[in-house]
Amino acid sequence: MTTSPPARIGDPVEAIDTPALVVDLDAFEHNIEKMAAFTRKAGVRLRPHAKTHKSPAVALKQIAKGAVGQCCQKVGEAEALVRAGVKDVLVSNEVIGLSKLRRLASLAKDATVALCFDAPEGVAQASQAAVEFGVELGGLVEIEIGMKRCGVAPEAAPELARLIEKPPGLKFRGLQAYHGSAQHVQGYEAREALMRDTTAIVRRTAESLAAAGLPCDFVTGAGTGTYSFECASGVWNEIQAGSYAFMDTDYARIGGRNSDRYADFEHSLFVLAGVMSTPASDLAVVDAGLKAFSMEKGAPWVHGIDGAEVVGVSDEHGKVKFAPGARRLNLGERVMLIPGHCDPTINLHDWYVGIRNGRVEALWPIAARGASR
Amino acid sequence: MTTSPPARIGDPVEAIDTPALVVDLDAFEHNIEKMAAFTRKAGVRLRPHAKTHKSPAVALKQIAKGAVGQCCQKVGEAEALVRAGVKDVLVSNEVIGLSKLRRLASLAKDATVALCFDAPEGVAQASQAAVEFGVELGGLVEIEIGMKRCGVAPEAAPELARLIEKPPGLKFRGLQAYHGSAQHVQGYEAREALMRDTTAIVRRTAESLAAAGLPCDFVTGAGTGTYSFECASGVWNEIQAGSYAFMDTDYARIGGRNSDRYADFEHSLFVLAGVMSTPASDLAVVDAGLKAFSMEKGAPWVHGIDGAEVVGVSDEHGKVKFAPGARRLNLGERVMLIPGHCDPTINLHDWYVGIRNGRVEALWPIAARGASR
C-alpha cells in the first residue's frame, strides 16, 4: 500500500523522515550520462532495465539522455512504464499464461512491445493474445549462456525463431543473451575471460540465424558488471544494464580494472536511517532493517564514517558498531547506508527522495514497486 | 504503490495470478485459536505483533479471538491499525523525533497507546507531544535481556521508570522484555535453559520496580519460539508473538520438544508461484524471486513435493530442482513455496489471498506494507 512521501520538495535533508530511500541527484545524473555516452560512442543502443528502478520517472530521464526504451522483467512493470509514456518496452523474460499475455498485448496499442520465448507453448499463447487485440508483439529467443536459468540452448535458437516468425501477431526480432551470473564474478579479468567465451557462442548463434534467413534486429543483454565487454564485442547491439544508475555494495565489491573496487559508476542510492538508541559507547541502533534494505547480498555499508560497520540487522533495526577512534553517532542523528543489492531494496520503498545541495529537489514515485505479476 | 489483487473472491485457486501471497485459512484459524486458547489457559494477555502481518484485517481477527490489542514496531503500523479500529496499541520500540511522536499522540485520541523508552531524551520528547495533543501515552522501559539491541540494563530500569512517571502526558506502565535472538536458538531445551536465566533477570527487575513504588502493569515480550516459557514463568503477563499465525521455514527448523521440527503451529503462509520455464528435465523456473519472498533466512521450501528444492533465486526467478524420482512441474503449473522468514516476505506484498476448499474466500489488504516510518 502506498505510504506518504518521507519529505516535501524544498525540505532540508535534515527534515527527511527516516528510513527513506535517497538518491544523490548529482551522482545519479553522472551515472546515466556516463552510460549513455559510453553506449553512444560504442554504437550500441541503451535499453536500461526497469526491474532495478521500478519507476517511470527514472525511465523517462534515461530516455531523455538517449536510451531507446526500457527492459522489464514483468508485465506489471511494463504496464507502469507504458502508462507513463514509455514507447518501447522489452520484457526480457518469458511470459506464461493468457491473462498476462493479454495485458501485454493491450500495452502494444500504445507502445512497441517485445517479449522472450524459450518454449513453443509460450509462442502459441502470445500469438493468440496479439491476434485478439489486433497488435504485433516482438519475439526474442532467449538463449542460455551460462546463467542456467531460462533460455534454450544456442543451437536450438533457429528452430524456435522459425516458430515465432510463423503465427500471426508475432514477429521474430532477435536474441535475448544475458549472462546474469557473469555480472557478479570477482575480478575484471575473470569477467572479461568469461564474456570472451560467451561472445563466441552468441556470435555463432546470431550467424546461424542469419544463415537460416532469420536475421536478428536485436542481440540484447548485458548488465552493469559486463556492459563494456558486450559493447566492445561487435555482437550485441543493445545493452540492458540497470544497476549502473544507483550501484550497491555487491557491484562495488566485484573489482574493476587494476582495482579491488569496481568504480565505473558512483553510489547514488542510499537508505537514510535515524539513530533510535545508543545502548553502548561503541554501538548505535538505527531505524532501518530488513524492511528498508534487502540482506541477501550482505549488510549495507555505512557511508562517510570510517570504522563504522553494520553488524546486525533485524526487521526494523540495524546495529552500527564503531571501531576505536571512529566518529560515533548520537541519538537522533542520521546516517546514509549503501544497500547490498539495489533492486530488491528499491522494491521495498514507495518513493525516491532526490537530494542536491542539502535540499530535497525531487520525489519520484516507485510506481512499479511490488509489480511482480 | 498498491498493486491490483491477484484474484477475485470466489475464484478457484487455479485462477490466482502468480506470484501471490496465499493464506490457508483453515491453518491460519487453527493457529490463532490455538495461541488464544494457550494464553487464556496460562492467564496471560495476548498482544500479537503486527510487524509480522502488517494488516488490520488480521489484527481484528486476532482480537475477535481474545487478543487484547496489537504490538507494532513503527508509528506507521500503529496508524494503519488504529485507523481500522484497533483500540489498544503498543509500539514495542523506541520512537525518536517530535514528528513521529506527534503522529503517535494523535492516535491516542482514538486508542490506548504506549511506547518504549531506553533513554531520557525520548521521554522528554514524548511528553511534549502528548501535552500538545492533550493525551496520555503509556511508557514502558525496554530492558536489554540478551538481544544486544535497544534497551537499558535491567538494573537501570527504576531510574528510567521514575523519569517516565514524572512529566505530564506520560504514565509508566511496565517493562518491555523481549529476547529476540532466543526465538531462533536451535533446540527446545536450549531455548528453555536460556529463558530460565532470562526469567530470573526479568523477575528481579520487576521486583525492584515494585520496591521503588513503580509496579508494572505490563511485563510484556515473548515470540513464537519461546512463548510457552514466558507463559509459564509467572513473570510475563503479556505475550507479543506474531509469526505463530503463519510460520516459516526458519521457525520450523528451530526444533520442538523431542523433535527436529518445531510444529506448535501449522504453515498457513505460502507464496504461490507459476512455472515459466522448464529448461531441463530436472529443473523448473518459477516466477517468484527476491521480490516475492525474502532470502536472509534461506530459500523457501517447496510445499507438497518430496525431492523438490529451490536451488537458486534471483530478482524474479526461482529455480526448482527435482531429485531423481520426484514429481516434476510442467510449464504453467503452480507450486506453493513456504517462505524462509514470514515478516519481510509479507512486507513485499499488497494482498493476502485467503483460500479454503480450493477457492478464494478472502482478500485482505496488507495496509501497513512499507510502513517503516
XYZ file of C-alpha atoms in Angstrom:
746
model
C 0.000 0.000 0.000
C 1.348 3.413 -0.867
C 2.932 5.277 2.017
C 3.165 9.049 2.312
C 6.339 10.644 0.940
C 9.033 10.938 3.622
C 9.730 14.577 2.767
C 8.457 17.619 0.932
C 10.126 19.274 -2.025
C 12.361 22.038 -0.727
C 12.880 20.487 2.706
C 16.422 20.478 4.038
C 17.907 16.986 4.091
C 17.705 17.097 7.896
C 13.889 17.134 7.658
C 13.563 13.860 5.699
C 11.715 11.310 7.807
C 13.570 8.023 8.323
C 14.005 5.446 6.990
C 13.906 6.826 3.448
C 15.323 5.867 0.072
C 17.520 8.758 -1.002
C 19.084 9.492 -4.384
C 22.072 11.810 -4.716
C 20.940 13.551 -7.888
C 24.417 14.687 -8.939
C 25.744 11.119 -8.762
C 22.630 9.687 -10.418
C 22.827 12.126 -13.320
C 26.540 11.468 -13.692
C 25.811 7.735 -13.955
C 23.032 7.926 -16.512
C 25.011 10.392 -18.637
C 28.170 8.289 -18.446
C 26.423 5.102 -19.604
C 24.551 6.994 -22.335
C 27.817 8.466 -23.618
C 29.624 5.126 -23.443
C 26.979 3.229 -25.411
C 26.621 6.079 -27.917
C 30.347 6.011 -28.569
C 30.265 2.202 -28.867
C 27.419 2.421 -31.364
C 25.056 0.213 -29.348
C 21.576 1.002 -28.129
C 20.943 1.501 -24.419
C 17.768 -0.071 -23.034
C 18.109 0.226 -19.244
C 16.445 -2.358 -17.053
C 13.414 -1.100 -15.145
C 13.485 -4.070 -12.757
C 16.151 -2.078 -10.948
C 14.450 1.294 -10.628
C 10.737 0.346 -10.923
C 9.930 3.958 -11.692
C 8.688 5.679 -14.857
C 10.258 8.894 -13.544
C 13.698 7.285 -13.778
C 12.875 5.612 -17.106
C 11.919 8.914 -18.712
C 15.151 10.527 -17.530
C 17.183 7.682 -19.052
C 15.243 8.005 -22.301
C 15.762 11.776 -22.318
C 19.519 11.047 -22.322
C 19.228 8.746 -25.326
C 18.030 5.344 -24.113
C 15.830 3.685 -26.762
C 13.297 2.428 -24.270
C 13.218 0.130 -21.285
C 13.591 -3.502 -20.340
C 11.484 -5.053 -17.667
C 11.001 -8.460 -16.148
C 7.251 -8.500 -15.524
C 4.073 -7.418 -17.279
C 3.176 -5.271 -14.260
C 6.389 -3.300 -14.734
C 5.621 -2.850 -18.435
C 2.170 -1.530 -17.505
C 3.628 1.121 -15.191
C 6.100 2.208 -17.885
C 3.729 2.363 -20.852
C 1.015 4.113 -18.846
C 3.588 6.807 -18.057
C 4.534 7.320 -21.692
C 7.409 4.913 -22.355
C 7.045 3.938 -26.012
C 9.318 0.908 -26.356
C 9.383 -1.921 -23.839
C 11.044 -5.307 -23.912
C 10.035 -7.896 -21.342
C 13.403 -9.630 -21.113
C 11.721 -12.718 -19.745
C 9.224 -15.453 -20.573
C 5.553 -14.632 -20.025
C 3.309 -17.639 -19.462
C -0.497 -17.662 -19.353
C -3.127 -15.942 -21.462
C -4.190 -13.445 -18.795
C -0.669 -11.990 -18.528
C -0.194 -12.077 -22.309
C -3.466 -10.226 -22.884
C -2.280 -7.468 -20.538
C 0.924 -7.275 -22.567
C -0.953 -7.212 -25.880
C -3.102 -4.385 -24.535
C 0.059 -2.317 -23.982
C 1.055 -2.866 -27.612
C -1.772 -0.475 -28.556
C 0.382 2.340 -27.170
C 3.968 1.117 -27.400
C 6.351 -1.190 -29.205
C 6.318 -4.326 -27.070
C 8.510 -7.395 -27.245
C 8.987 -10.441 -25.041
C 11.167 -13.525 -24.797
C 10.474 -17.170 -25.520
C 12.193 -20.392 -24.653
C 9.395 -22.845 -25.430
C 6.761 -23.404 -28.166
C 3.851 -23.236 -25.676
C 4.545 -19.586 -24.934
C 4.644 -18.752 -28.639
C 1.153 -20.090 -29.339
C -0.339 -18.256 -26.355
C 1.336 -14.953 -27.253
C 0.099 -15.189 -30.842
C -3.465 -15.744 -29.604
C -3.310 -12.684 -27.307
C -1.811 -10.486 -30.041
C -4.452 -11.557 -32.566
C -7.265 -10.933 -30.069
C -6.057 -7.352 -29.635
C -5.031 -6.752 -33.235
C -1.440 -5.925 -32.323
C 2.034 -7.191 -33.103
C 4.349 -8.429 -30.367
C 8.054 -8.714 -30.990
C 9.506 -12.096 -30.099
C 13.064 -12.770 -28.964
C 14.612 -16.158 -28.430
C 16.257 -16.306 -25.040
C 19.421 -18.384 -25.175
C 21.084 -19.955 -22.156
C 24.655 -18.657 -21.993
C 25.816 -19.566 -18.513
C 23.180 -18.477 -16.026
C 21.487 -21.923 -16.085
C 18.098 -20.321 -15.713
C 15.658 -19.800 -18.583
C 16.558 -19.962 -22.260
C 17.120 -22.582 -24.942
C 20.495 -23.994 -25.898
C 22.099 -21.693 -28.508
C 21.930 -24.391 -31.193
C 18.134 -24.631 -30.699
C 17.599 -20.926 -31.432
C 16.869 -21.186 -35.193
C 14.112 -23.747 -34.649
C 12.367 -21.594 -32.032
C 12.888 -18.424 -34.088
C 11.112 -20.100 -37.015
C 8.214 -20.954 -34.700
C 7.983 -17.313 -33.549
C 8.083 -15.986 -37.120
C 5.210 -18.211 -38.260
C 1.985 -17.395 -36.352
C 0.022 -14.166 -36.746
C 0.614 -11.317 -34.338
C 4.249 -12.176 -33.662
C 7.466 -11.080 -35.295
C 10.891 -12.558 -34.608
C 13.196 -9.738 -33.506
C 16.379 -11.360 -32.286
C 18.226 -12.803 -29.312
C 17.997 -12.247 -25.587
C 21.520 -13.123 -24.430
C 22.113 -12.126 -20.836
C 24.742 -13.673 -18.632
C 23.360 -12.810 -15.195
C 25.896 -14.650 -13.092
C 28.810 -13.088 -15.026
C 27.815 -9.693 -13.593
C 28.951 -10.741 -10.147
C 32.128 -12.668 -10.960
C 35.008 -11.318 -8.917
C 37.736 -9.559 -10.888
C 37.703 -7.583 -14.105
C 39.941 -10.059 -15.933
C 37.824 -13.042 -14.877
C 34.698 -11.347 -16.197
C 36.491 -10.405 -19.405
C 37.590 -14.002 -19.990
C 34.129 -15.346 -19.269
C 32.495 -12.893 -21.635
C 35.072 -13.697 -24.347
C 33.890 -17.313 -24.393
C 30.258 -16.247 -24.160
C 30.666 -13.786 -27.008
C 31.862 -16.543 -29.320
C 28.726 -18.561 -28.569
C 26.386 -15.624 -29.132
C 28.166 -14.664 -32.376
C 27.804 -18.206 -33.756
C 24.121 -18.236 -32.781
C 23.400 -14.916 -34.496
C 25.266 -16.137 -37.588
C 23.304 -19.372 -37.697
C 20.042 -17.387 -37.504
C 21.129 -15.121 -40.353
C 22.103 -18.180 -42.380
C 18.607 -19.572 -41.764
C 17.071 -16.383 -43.155
C 16.200 -15.068 -39.693
C 18.494 -12.097 -39.097
C 18.458 -10.524 -35.612
C 17.334 -6.919 -35.272
C 18.350 -7.202 -31.640
C 21.095 -9.017 -29.897
C 20.352 -7.705 -26.452
C 21.676 -8.347 -22.962
C 24.489 -7.209 -20.636
C 24.459 -5.789 -17.147
C 26.374 -3.279 -15.100
C 29.206 -5.735 -14.404
C 29.959 -6.678 -18.018
C 28.491 -3.970 -20.288
C 31.888 -2.803 -21.536
C 32.642 -6.273 -22.935
C 29.306 -6.584 -24.754
C 29.732 -3.030 -26.078
C 33.143 -3.935 -27.491
C 32.069 -7.325 -28.840
C 30.566 -6.334 -32.165
C 27.868 -8.933 -31.419
C 25.474 -7.286 -29.014
C 23.765 -4.167 -30.331
C 21.752 -3.388 -27.205
C 22.697 -3.070 -23.524
C 20.242 -3.815 -20.701
C 22.156 -2.616 -17.643
C 20.075 -1.244 -14.782
C 22.090 -1.040 -11.562
C 24.565 1.456 -13.060
C 22.166 4.293 -12.233
C 22.457 3.606 -8.490
C 25.144 0.973 -7.705
C 25.358 -1.057 -4.479
C 27.935 -2.817 -2.316
C 27.662 -6.028 -4.333
C 28.743 -4.274 -7.521
C 31.382 -2.259 -5.686
C 32.966 -5.490 -4.491
C 33.376 -7.257 -7.843
C 36.551 -5.342 -8.627
C 37.462 -3.088 -11.526
C 40.348 -2.900 -13.969
C 43.510 -2.912 -11.801
C 41.428 -2.213 -8.727
C 39.724 -4.045 -5.879
C 36.805 -1.676 -6.193
C 34.537 -1.566 -9.229
C 34.004 2.143 -9.660
C 32.712 2.684 -13.211
C 29.721 4.418 -11.627
C 29.135 6.339 -8.409
C 26.993 5.307 -5.484
C 23.861 7.412 -5.861
C 21.417 5.317 -3.800
C 21.223 5.346 -0.017
C 18.894 4.348 2.767
C 18.765 7.274 5.149
C 18.368 5.952 8.698
C 17.968 7.622 12.067
C 19.633 6.628 15.323
C 16.950 5.405 17.747
C 19.131 4.057 20.526
C 22.741 4.271 21.683
C 22.908 1.326 24.068
C 26.708 1.269 24.362
C 29.518 3.701 23.661
C 30.553 1.774 20.540
C 27.063 0.944 19.282
C 24.165 2.821 17.673
C 20.863 1.249 16.665
C 19.229 2.777 13.575
C 15.603 2.588 12.491
C 16.219 0.716 9.231
C 16.320 -3.053 8.884
C 15.074 -5.855 6.644
C 12.072 -3.789 5.606
C 14.246 -0.884 4.414
C 17.004 -2.811 2.594
C 17.443 -6.379 1.407
C 20.104 -8.550 3.003
C 20.762 -11.430 0.599
C 23.969 -9.700 -0.558
C 25.034 -8.766 2.948
C 24.563 -5.820 5.253
C 24.717 -2.260 3.953
C 27.830 -0.151 4.264
C 27.851 2.933 6.450
C 28.545 5.899 4.176
C 31.009 8.571 5.215
C 32.130 7.163 8.582
C 35.383 5.223 8.558
C 35.317 2.439 11.127
C 31.517 2.198 11.344
C 30.012 -1.140 10.341
C 26.522 -2.645 10.300
C 26.947 -5.745 12.469
C 23.357 -6.885 12.941
C 20.042 -6.410 11.213
C 16.513 -7.343 12.218
C 13.115 -6.409 10.793
C 13.255 -2.729 11.705
C 16.651 -2.307 13.381
C 20.217 -2.012 12.182
C 23.110 -2.203 14.646
C 26.067 0.016 13.787
C 29.329 -0.733 15.563
C 32.158 1.806 15.793
C 35.818 0.849 15.806
C 38.024 2.581 18.375
C 38.592 6.159 17.265
C 35.743 6.208 14.751
C 33.274 9.065 14.811
C 30.179 7.981 16.792
C 26.545 8.700 16.016
C 24.345 10.292 18.662
C 20.686 9.627 19.379
C 18.551 11.269 16.690
C 21.442 11.684 14.230
C 21.068 10.402 10.682
C 23.312 8.207 8.623
C 23.353 7.133 4.976
C 23.616 3.403 4.301
C 24.673 1.905 0.955
C 22.473 -1.130 0.227
C 23.958 -4.535 -0.560
C 21.664 -5.044 -3.555
C 19.867 -2.128 -5.145
C 16.986 -3.873 -6.979
C 15.206 -5.604 -4.084
C 15.987 -2.664 -1.791
C 14.229 -0.213 -4.103
C 11.278 -2.623 -4.292
C 10.678 -2.056 -0.557
C 10.041 1.677 -0.955
C 7.301 3.825 -2.486
C 9.357 6.981 -3.057
C 12.776 8.121 -4.134
C 13.789 11.291 -2.337
C 16.128 13.119 -4.700
C 18.584 15.427 -2.937
C 21.072 18.040 -4.101
C 22.996 20.708 -2.203
C 21.407 19.631 1.078
C 17.834 20.025 -0.113
C 15.035 17.764 -1.336
C 14.746 18.504 -5.034
C 12.579 15.614 -6.281
C 10.090 12.969 -5.127
C 9.740 10.141 -7.646
C 7.040 7.524 -7.071
C 8.277 3.944 -7.402
C 5.164 3.144 -9.378
C 6.074 -0.459 -10.183
C 7.022 -1.385 -6.617
C 5.550 -4.808 -5.954
C 4.557 -5.236 -9.602
C 5.738 -8.855 -9.741
C 2.822 -10.152 -11.778
C 2.388 1.534 -4.777
C -0.675 -0.633 -4.385
C -0.994 -3.417 -6.931
C -4.277 -4.971 -8.063
C -5.412 -8.049 -6.133
C -4.117 -11.258 -7.733
C -7.558 -12.908 -7.631
C -11.252 -12.315 -7.152
C -13.340 -13.664 -4.305
C -14.863 -16.945 -5.408
C -12.161 -17.735 -7.967
C -10.839 -21.279 -7.981
C -7.279 -21.479 -6.649
C -6.135 -22.263 -10.196
C -7.186 -18.766 -11.279
C -4.966 -16.877 -8.814
C -2.385 -14.863 -10.712
C 1.229 -15.561 -9.748
C 3.217 -14.777 -7.761
C 0.751 -14.273 -4.919
C 0.831 -14.406 -1.121
C -1.627 -17.104 -0.131
C -3.058 -17.947 3.291
C -4.542 -21.351 4.016
C -7.475 -20.127 6.097
C -8.024 -23.410 7.954
C -4.395 -23.472 9.116
C -4.403 -19.741 9.912
C -7.563 -20.002 12.022
C -6.178 -23.074 13.782
C -3.049 -21.105 14.687
C -4.771 -18.001 16.024
C -7.246 -20.096 18.007
C -4.509 -22.304 19.432
C -2.433 -19.368 20.664
C -5.518 -17.625 22.046
C -6.509 -20.768 23.966
C -2.965 -21.333 25.248
C -2.539 -17.807 26.601
C -6.064 -17.787 28.059
C -5.317 -21.008 29.934
C -1.976 -19.602 31.120
C -3.706 -16.471 32.367
C -1.593 -14.082 30.280
C -2.751 -11.479 27.794
C -2.103 -11.979 24.099
C -0.976 -8.918 22.150
C 0.111 -10.271 18.751
C 2.801 -8.434 16.841
C 1.558 -6.582 13.770
C 5.078 -6.221 12.361
C 4.531 -9.773 11.113
C 1.150 -9.440 9.428
C 1.014 -5.660 8.664
C -2.728 -5.949 8.210
C -5.663 -4.612 10.234
C -7.758 -7.456 8.773
C -5.532 -9.980 10.554
C -5.344 -7.846 13.709
C -9.124 -7.682 14.044
C -9.398 -11.465 13.655
C -6.832 -11.973 16.423
C -8.687 -9.508 18.639
C -12.010 -11.240 17.915
C -10.445 -14.406 19.364
C -9.429 -12.631 22.560
C -6.218 -10.709 21.881
C -6.139 -7.501 23.970
C -4.758 -5.390 21.141
C -1.679 -5.284 18.978
C 2.029 -4.638 19.147
C 3.822 -2.878 16.391
C 7.323 -1.665 15.683
C 6.658 1.605 13.856
C 4.305 4.573 14.117
C 3.161 3.910 10.542
C 1.981 0.439 11.565
C 0.137 1.910 14.562
C -1.589 4.380 12.229
C -2.852 1.590 9.963
C -4.160 -0.354 12.971
C -5.875 2.486 14.825
C -7.450 3.869 11.653
C -9.012 0.429 11.149
C -10.473 0.297 14.646
C -7.805 -1.334 16.817
C -8.230 0.235 20.258
C -5.045 -0.736 22.088
C -1.610 -0.475 20.510
C 1.858 -0.828 21.980
C 4.822 0.317 19.931
C 7.308 -2.220 21.292
C 10.157 0.009 20.250
C 11.760 3.387 20.832
C 10.305 6.318 18.891
C 12.683 9.232 18.356
C 11.819 12.666 16.985
C 8.896 15.012 17.582
C 7.272 14.474 14.181
C 6.898 10.727 14.762
C 5.814 11.266 18.394
C 3.143 13.757 17.358
C 1.708 11.176 14.946
C 1.636 8.701 17.818
C -0.009 11.200 20.173
C -2.651 11.872 17.532
C -3.571 8.169 17.597
C -4.056 8.350 21.365
C -7.223 10.354 20.680
C -8.816 7.098 19.458
C -6.898 4.310 21.170
C -4.813 3.366 24.181
C -1.259 3.913 23.004
C 2.022 3.001 24.652
C 5.645 3.044 23.557
C 9.056 2.035 24.843
C 11.959 4.063 26.166
C 15.593 3.369 26.748
C 16.886 6.935 27.127
C 15.827 10.167 28.839
C 15.812 12.151 25.553
C 12.903 10.106 24.219
C 10.919 10.668 27.412
C 11.061 14.463 27.197
C 10.037 14.469 23.524
C 7.131 12.056 24.102
C 5.828 14.151 26.989
C 5.897 17.267 24.810
C 3.918 15.543 22.039
C 1.355 14.114 24.477
C 0.843 17.505 26.133
C 0.423 19.234 22.770
C -2.393 16.816 21.891
C -3.899 16.584 25.387
C -3.462 12.820 25.561
C -1.719 10.277 27.751
C 0.898 7.911 26.336
C 1.852 4.779 28.216
C 5.573 4.368 28.735
C 7.432 1.090 29.087
C 11.064 0.692 29.959
C 12.743 -1.604 27.472
C 15.352 -3.735 29.183
C 18.199 -5.470 27.379
C 17.938 -9.198 28.114
C 20.232 -10.815 25.588
C 19.442 -9.406 22.164
C 22.129 -6.691 22.495
C 19.980 -4.229 20.611
C 17.952 -1.476 22.266
C 17.075 -1.349 25.954
C 18.688 -0.308 29.218
C 20.467 -2.659 31.580
C 17.888 -4.237 33.929
C 19.401 -2.509 36.959
C 18.865 0.890 35.306
C 15.116 0.310 34.873
C 13.905 2.011 38.094
C 15.749 5.232 37.309
C 14.249 5.450 33.793
C 10.787 4.417 35.067
C 10.906 7.329 37.514
C 11.764 9.680 34.660
C 8.780 8.379 32.646
C 6.401 8.724 35.592
C 7.347 12.362 36.204
C 6.451 14.556 33.191
C 2.899 15.370 32.094
C 1.247 13.258 29.409
C 3.160 10.077 30.224
C 2.396 7.194 32.543
C 4.804 4.410 33.428
C 3.165 1.099 32.512
C 5.825 -1.576 32.872
C 8.596 -3.498 31.155
C 9.294 -4.409 27.554
C 11.336 -7.597 27.925
C 11.785 -9.373 24.607
C 14.585 -11.786 23.875
C 14.601 -11.671 20.080
C 17.599 -13.878 19.467
C 16.249 -16.575 21.808
C 13.405 -17.163 19.347
C 15.791 -18.700 16.857
C 18.038 -20.739 19.153
C 18.207 -24.318 17.929
C 16.603 -26.909 20.219
C 13.703 -26.740 22.646
C 15.894 -27.486 25.670
C 18.438 -24.818 24.725
C 15.695 -22.215 24.446
C 14.192 -23.373 27.733
C 17.541 -23.027 29.534
C 18.166 -19.599 28.019
C 14.741 -18.352 29.019
C 15.175 -19.751 32.558
C 18.160 -17.452 33.098
C 16.382 -14.572 31.399
C 13.274 -15.052 33.524
C 15.304 -14.641 36.702
C 16.630 -11.308 35.453
C 13.205 -10.021 34.445
C 11.673 -11.146 37.749
C 14.343 -9.291 39.752
C 13.800 -6.176 37.637
C 10.023 -6.213 38.136
C 10.540 -6.724 41.873
C 12.972 -3.827 42.087
C 10.444 -1.571 40.332
C 7.669 -2.624 42.725
C 10.016 -1.978 45.655
C 10.642 1.506 44.258
C 6.895 2.170 44.206
C 6.663 1.683 40.451
C 4.709 -1.541 39.952
C 4.453 -2.903 36.402
C 1.016 -3.182 34.803
C 2.737 -4.917 31.928
C 5.659 -7.233 31.719
C 5.445 -7.859 28.018
C 7.517 -9.712 25.458
C 7.932 -13.227 24.015
C 7.822 -14.534 20.483
C 6.704 -17.631 18.651
C 9.863 -19.556 19.586
C 9.687 -19.030 23.345
C 6.100 -18.039 24.244
C 5.445 -21.206 26.246
C 8.313 -20.385 28.616
C 7.172 -16.805 29.204
C 3.595 -18.037 29.694
C 4.776 -20.497 32.356
C 7.125 -18.050 34.055
C 4.749 -16.194 36.337
C 6.703 -13.048 35.382
C 5.436 -12.017 31.964
C 1.735 -11.182 31.819
C 1.611 -10.399 28.112
C 2.767 -12.274 25.004
C 3.825 -10.486 21.783
C 4.215 -13.398 19.355
C 3.429 -12.681 15.728
C 4.824 -15.372 13.415
C 2.657 -18.089 15.008
C -0.236 -17.064 12.742
C 1.737 -18.026 9.613
C 5.032 -19.775 10.448
C 8.022 -20.083 8.104
C 10.997 -22.371 7.449
C 13.168 -20.558 9.985
C 10.758 -21.333 12.810
C 10.178 -24.866 11.532
C 13.922 -25.511 11.791
C 14.475 -24.458 15.406
C 13.244 -27.799 16.715
C 10.439 -28.676 19.101
C 10.155 -30.739 22.272
C 11.645 -34.158 21.384
C 11.560 -33.257 17.702
C 13.779 -31.798 14.996
C 10.820 -29.860 13.693
C 9.131 -27.084 15.648
C 5.473 -27.741 14.943
C 3.463 -25.880 17.596
C 1.692 -24.122 14.715
C 0.900 -25.041 11.123
C 2.305 -23.452 7.986
C -0.511 -21.228 6.753
C 1.504 -18.812 4.583
C 2.715 -19.566 1.065
C 3.998 -17.804 -1.987
C 2.104 -19.261 -4.920
C 4.407 -19.331 -7.955
C 3.923 -20.371 -11.564
C 6.355 -22.341 -13.712
C 7.616 -20.085 -16.510
C 10.324 -22.307 -17.965
C 11.411 -25.937 -17.846
C 14.925 -25.682 -19.249
C 15.989 -29.194 -18.215
C 14.236 -32.401 -17.226
C 15.198 -31.922 -13.565
C 14.672 -28.155 -13.390
C 11.711 -25.767 -13.370
C 11.997 -21.980 -13.183
C 9.161 -20.254 -11.314
C 8.075 -16.625 -11.497
C 8.825 -15.764 -7.865
C 12.161 -14.494 -6.595
C 13.652 -11.883 -4.295
C 10.690 -9.581 -4.871
C 8.171 -12.231 -3.766
C 9.982 -13.646 -0.715
C 12.930 -12.556 1.403
C 16.097 -14.637 1.386
C 18.055 -13.679 4.507
C 16.880 -16.892 6.207
C 17.491 -19.023 3.150
C 15.460 -20.169 0.162
C 11.828 -21.178 0.536
C 10.767 -24.796 0.781
C 8.699 -26.387 -1.966
C 5.407 -27.441 -0.395
C 3.926 -30.831 -1.173
C 6.619 -32.227 -3.495
C 9.190 -34.519 -1.889
C 12.570 -34.173 -3.576
C 11.921 -30.693 -4.991
C 14.252 -27.942 -3.770
C 14.760 -24.259 -4.524
C 18.411 -24.136 -5.609
C 18.723 -20.616 -6.964
C 16.908 -17.329 -6.621
C 17.239 -14.056 -8.490
C 15.081 -10.942 -8.579
C 12.070 -12.506 -10.260
C 13.077 -16.153 -10.743
C 13.272 -19.208 -8.527
C 14.993 -22.364 -9.749
C 13.404 -25.602 -8.517
C 15.490 -28.757 -8.845
C 13.956 -32.227 -8.720
C 15.712 -35.238 -7.253
C 15.553 -38.465 -9.283
C 12.066 -39.923 -8.957
C 10.475 -36.715 -7.650
C 7.294 -35.441 -9.248
C 8.183 -32.743 -11.831
C 6.387 -29.487 -12.530
C 5.296 -28.680 -16.077
C 5.245 -25.305 -17.781
C 2.314 -23.261 -16.491
C 1.829 -25.408 -13.357
C 1.705 -23.757 -9.947
C 3.543 -24.566 -6.774
C 3.300 -23.353 -3.188
C 6.525 -22.167 -1.558
C 6.998 -21.806 2.199
C 8.992 -18.605 2.878
C 12.175 -18.608 4.923
C 11.073 -15.624 7.002
C 7.444 -14.583 7.109
C 7.702 -10.916 8.240
C 9.829 -9.429 5.438
C 8.119 -11.690 2.900
C 4.681 -10.334 3.797
C 6.093 -6.804 3.571
C 6.694 -7.376 -0.167
C 3.004 -7.939 -0.942
C -0.130 -5.796 -1.002
C -2.692 -8.581 -0.581
C -3.258 -11.803 1.287
C -5.294 -14.227 -0.803
C -7.200 -16.403 1.693
C -8.082 -19.832 0.333
C -10.263 -22.692 1.594
C -11.581 -25.797 -0.142
C -9.863 -24.811 -3.383
C -11.493 -21.387 -3.635
C -10.543 -17.789 -2.886
C -12.531 -16.856 0.200
C -10.857 -13.612 1.303
C -8.670 -10.758 0.084
C -7.024 -8.868 2.938
C -5.120 -5.658 2.159
C -1.667 -5.507 3.747
C -2.362 -1.927 4.702
C 0.866 -1.350 6.631
C 3.147 -2.770 3.935
C 6.120 -0.463 3.687
C 5.036 1.494 6.771
C 8.560 1.669 8.184
C 8.345 5.264 9.365
